PDB file of C-alpha atoms in Angstrom:
ATOM      1  CA  UNK A   1     -12.257  -3.634  -3.820  1.00 88.00           C
ATOM      2  CA  UNK A   2     -10.558  -4.670  -0.594  1.00 89.00           C
ATOM      3  CA  UNK A   3      -7.800  -7.253  -1.018  1.00 85.00           C
ATOM      4  CA  UNK A   4      -6.316  -9.083   1.955  1.00 86.00           C
ATOM      5  CA  UNK A   5      -4.995 -12.383   3.157  1.00 84.00           C
ATOM      6  CA  UNK A   6      -7.388 -14.833   4.831  1.00 86.00           C
ATOM      7  CA  UNK A   7      -6.722 -13.665   8.367  1.00 87.00           C
ATOM      8  CA  UNK A   8      -9.577 -14.008  10.858  1.00 88.00           C
ATOM      9  CA  UNK A   9      -9.998 -10.229  11.080  1.00 91.00           C
ATOM     10  CA  UNK A  10     -10.854 -10.167   7.357  1.00 91.00           C
ATOM     11  CA  UNK A  11     -13.216 -13.148   7.410  1.00 91.00           C
ATOM     12  CA  UNK A  12     -15.243 -12.134  10.449  1.00 95.00           C
ATOM     13  CA  UNK A  13     -18.978 -11.567  10.086  1.00 94.00           C
ATOM     14  CA  UNK A  14     -18.652  -8.003  11.364  1.00 96.00           C
ATOM     15  CA  UNK A  15     -15.941  -7.089   8.843  1.00 95.00           C
ATOM     16  CA  UNK A  16     -17.846  -8.653   5.944  1.00 94.00           C
ATOM     17  CA  UNK A  17     -20.985  -6.731   6.945  1.00 96.00           C
ATOM     18  CA  UNK A  18     -18.998  -3.474   6.949  1.00 95.00           C
ATOM     19  CA  UNK A  19     -17.662  -4.172   3.460  1.00 95.00           C
ATOM     20  CA  UNK A  20     -21.162  -4.920   2.188  1.00 95.00           C
ATOM     21  CA  UNK A  21     -22.554  -1.767   3.816  1.00 97.00           C
ATOM     22  CA  UNK A  22     -19.956   0.256   1.915  1.00 94.00           C
ATOM     23  CA  UNK A  23     -20.558  -1.582  -1.351  1.00 95.00           C
ATOM     24  CA  UNK A  24     -17.002  -2.927  -1.333  1.00 95.00           C
ATOM     25  CA  UNK A  25     -16.029  -6.145  -3.090  1.00 93.00           C
ATOM     26  CA  UNK A  26     -13.795  -8.467  -1.097  1.00 92.00           C
ATOM     27  CA  UNK A  27     -10.805 -10.211  -2.654  1.00 89.00           C
ATOM     28  CA  UNK A  28      -8.510 -12.626  -0.820  1.00 87.00           C
ATOM     29  CA  UNK A  29      -5.223 -14.285  -1.566  1.00 85.00           C
ATOM     30  CA  UNK A  30      -5.109 -18.044  -1.753  1.00 84.00           C
ATOM     31  CA  UNK A  31      -4.836 -19.915   1.518  1.00 82.00           C
ATOM     32  CA  UNK A  32      -1.266 -20.664   2.520  1.00 74.00           C
ATOM     33  CA  UNK A  33       0.317 -18.833  -0.413  1.00 75.00           C
ATOM     34  CA  UNK A  34       2.449 -15.978   0.894  1.00 72.00           C
ATOM     35  CA  UNK A  35       3.561 -15.036  -2.627  1.00 80.00           C
ATOM     36  CA  UNK A  36       0.096 -13.739  -3.588  1.00 76.00           C
ATOM     37  CA  UNK A  37       0.685 -10.527  -1.639  1.00 75.00           C
ATOM     38  CA  UNK A  38       4.478 -10.300  -1.805  1.00 80.00           C
ATOM     39  CA  UNK A  39       4.673  -7.105  -3.878  1.00 76.00           C
ATOM     40  CA  UNK A  40       2.125  -5.167  -1.860  1.00 78.00           C
ATOM     41  CA  UNK A  41       3.594  -6.426   1.429  1.00 81.00           C
ATOM     42  CA  UNK A  42       6.995  -5.118   0.307  1.00 81.00           C
ATOM     43  CA  UNK A  43       5.461  -1.760  -0.614  1.00 80.00           C
ATOM     44  CA  UNK A  44       3.806  -1.375   2.791  1.00 84.00           C
ATOM     45  CA  UNK A  45       7.077  -2.305   4.492  1.00 85.00           C
ATOM     46  CA  UNK A  46       8.765   0.525   2.584  1.00 81.00           C
ATOM     47  CA  UNK A  47       5.970   2.941   3.450  1.00 84.00           C
ATOM     48  CA  UNK A  48       6.183   2.114   7.153  1.00 89.00           C
ATOM     49  CA  UNK A  49       9.989   2.017   7.396  1.00 85.00           C
ATOM     50  CA  UNK A  50      10.878   4.921   5.102  1.00 82.00           C
ATOM     51  CA  UNK A  51       8.064   7.343   5.746  1.00 80.00           C
ATOM     52  CA  UNK A  52       5.689   6.736   8.627  1.00 85.00           C
ATOM     53  CA  UNK A  53       7.957   5.203  11.256  1.00 79.00           C
ATOM     54  CA  UNK A  54       6.615   5.989  14.730  1.00 84.00           C
ATOM     55  CA  UNK A  55       4.671   9.022  13.544  1.00 83.00           C
ATOM     56  CA  UNK A  56       1.229   9.568  15.058  1.00 91.00           C
ATOM     57  CA  UNK A  57      -1.264  11.442  12.905  1.00 90.00           C
ATOM     58  CA  UNK A  58      -3.629  14.051  14.321  1.00 93.00           C
ATOM     59  CA  UNK A  59      -6.511  12.771  12.199  1.00 95.00           C
ATOM     60  CA  UNK A  60      -7.371  10.785   9.090  1.00 93.00           C
ATOM     61  CA  UNK A  61      -7.002  13.817   6.805  1.00 94.00           C
ATOM     62  CA  UNK A  62      -3.390  14.404   7.884  1.00 93.00           C
ATOM     63  CA  UNK A  63      -2.547  10.720   7.460  1.00 92.00           C
ATOM     64  CA  UNK A  64      -4.104  10.656   4.005  1.00 93.00           C
ATOM     65  CA  UNK A  65      -2.194  13.768   2.898  1.00 91.00           C
ATOM     66  CA  UNK A  66       1.126  12.501   4.242  1.00 87.00           C
ATOM     67  CA  UNK A  67       0.759   9.091   2.609  1.00 87.00           C
ATOM     68  CA  UNK A  68      -0.283  10.752  -0.662  1.00 88.00           C
ATOM     69  CA  UNK A  69       2.900  12.853  -0.478  1.00 84.00           C
ATOM     70  CA  UNK A  70       4.890   9.628  -0.096  1.00 81.00           C
ATOM     71  CA  UNK A  71       3.228   8.011  -3.107  1.00 79.00           C
ATOM     72  CA  UNK A  72       3.081  10.937  -5.491  1.00 78.00           C
ATOM     73  CA  UNK A  73       6.330  12.691  -4.673  1.00 74.00           C
ATOM     74  CA  UNK A  74       8.803  10.522  -2.807  1.00 72.00           C
ATOM     75  CA  UNK A  75       8.044   6.965  -3.982  1.00 71.00           C
ATOM     76  CA  UNK A  76       7.649   7.795  -7.662  1.00 66.00           C
ATOM     77  CA  UNK A  77      10.025  10.737  -8.113  1.00 63.00           C
ATOM     78  CA  UNK A  78      12.804  10.588  -5.524  1.00 63.00           C
ATOM     79  CA  UNK A  79      13.123   7.046  -4.149  1.00 67.00           C
ATOM     80  CA  UNK A  80      15.657   4.757  -5.814  1.00 57.00           C
ATOM     81  CA  UNK A  81      14.244   1.319  -6.662  1.00 57.00           C
ATOM     82  CA  UNK A  82      16.302  -1.859  -6.723  1.00 60.00           C
ATOM     83  CA  UNK A  83      13.941  -3.406  -9.303  1.00 53.00           C
ATOM     84  CA  UNK A  84      14.751  -0.418 -11.537  1.00 49.00           C
ATOM     85  CA  UNK A  85      18.513  -1.000 -11.169  1.00 52.00           C
ATOM     86  CA  UNK A  86      18.847   1.869  -8.723  1.00 50.00           C
ATOM     87  CA  UNK A  87      16.832   4.342 -10.785  1.00 50.00           C
ATOM     88  CA  UNK A  88      13.799   6.340  -9.804  1.00 52.00           C
ATOM     89  CA  UNK A  89      10.434   5.025 -11.062  1.00 57.00           C
ATOM     90  CA  UNK A  90      10.022   8.049 -13.343  1.00 53.00           C
ATOM     91  CA  UNK A  91      13.292   7.220 -15.124  1.00 49.00           C
ATOM     92  CA  UNK A  92      12.462   3.535 -15.273  1.00 47.00           C
ATOM     93  CA  UNK A  93       9.235   4.205 -17.161  1.00 51.00           C
ATOM     94  CA  UNK A  94      10.548   7.129 -19.210  1.00 52.00           C
ATOM     95  CA  UNK A  95       8.395   9.862 -17.685  1.00 52.00           C
ATOM     96  CA  UNK A  96      11.065  12.085 -16.138  1.00 51.00           C
ATOM     97  CA  UNK A  97      10.094  15.722 -15.912  1.00 49.00           C
ATOM     98  CA  UNK A  98       6.376  14.997 -15.672  1.00 47.00           C
TER      99      UNK A  98
END
């Protein structure tokens, strides 16, 4: 599944054909409703500002590994989350030490 807003790049014939060729289902937020994607937009802002910055990756494999490191290690185990009252996600959900 590929979820996006209704931007022209996501509704173009070429993009839709690429999704179909890959067997990917398309999902879109409602028109004019910025709150549909608020949580994921905030996550990507954190990813870009806290981790990627101006970094240029050598190839897709390096980018994938680095972003996986962010998700698995930093975001879930070390980053403090305001929604969790300043705790790490692992403490918030009671899975510390795992």
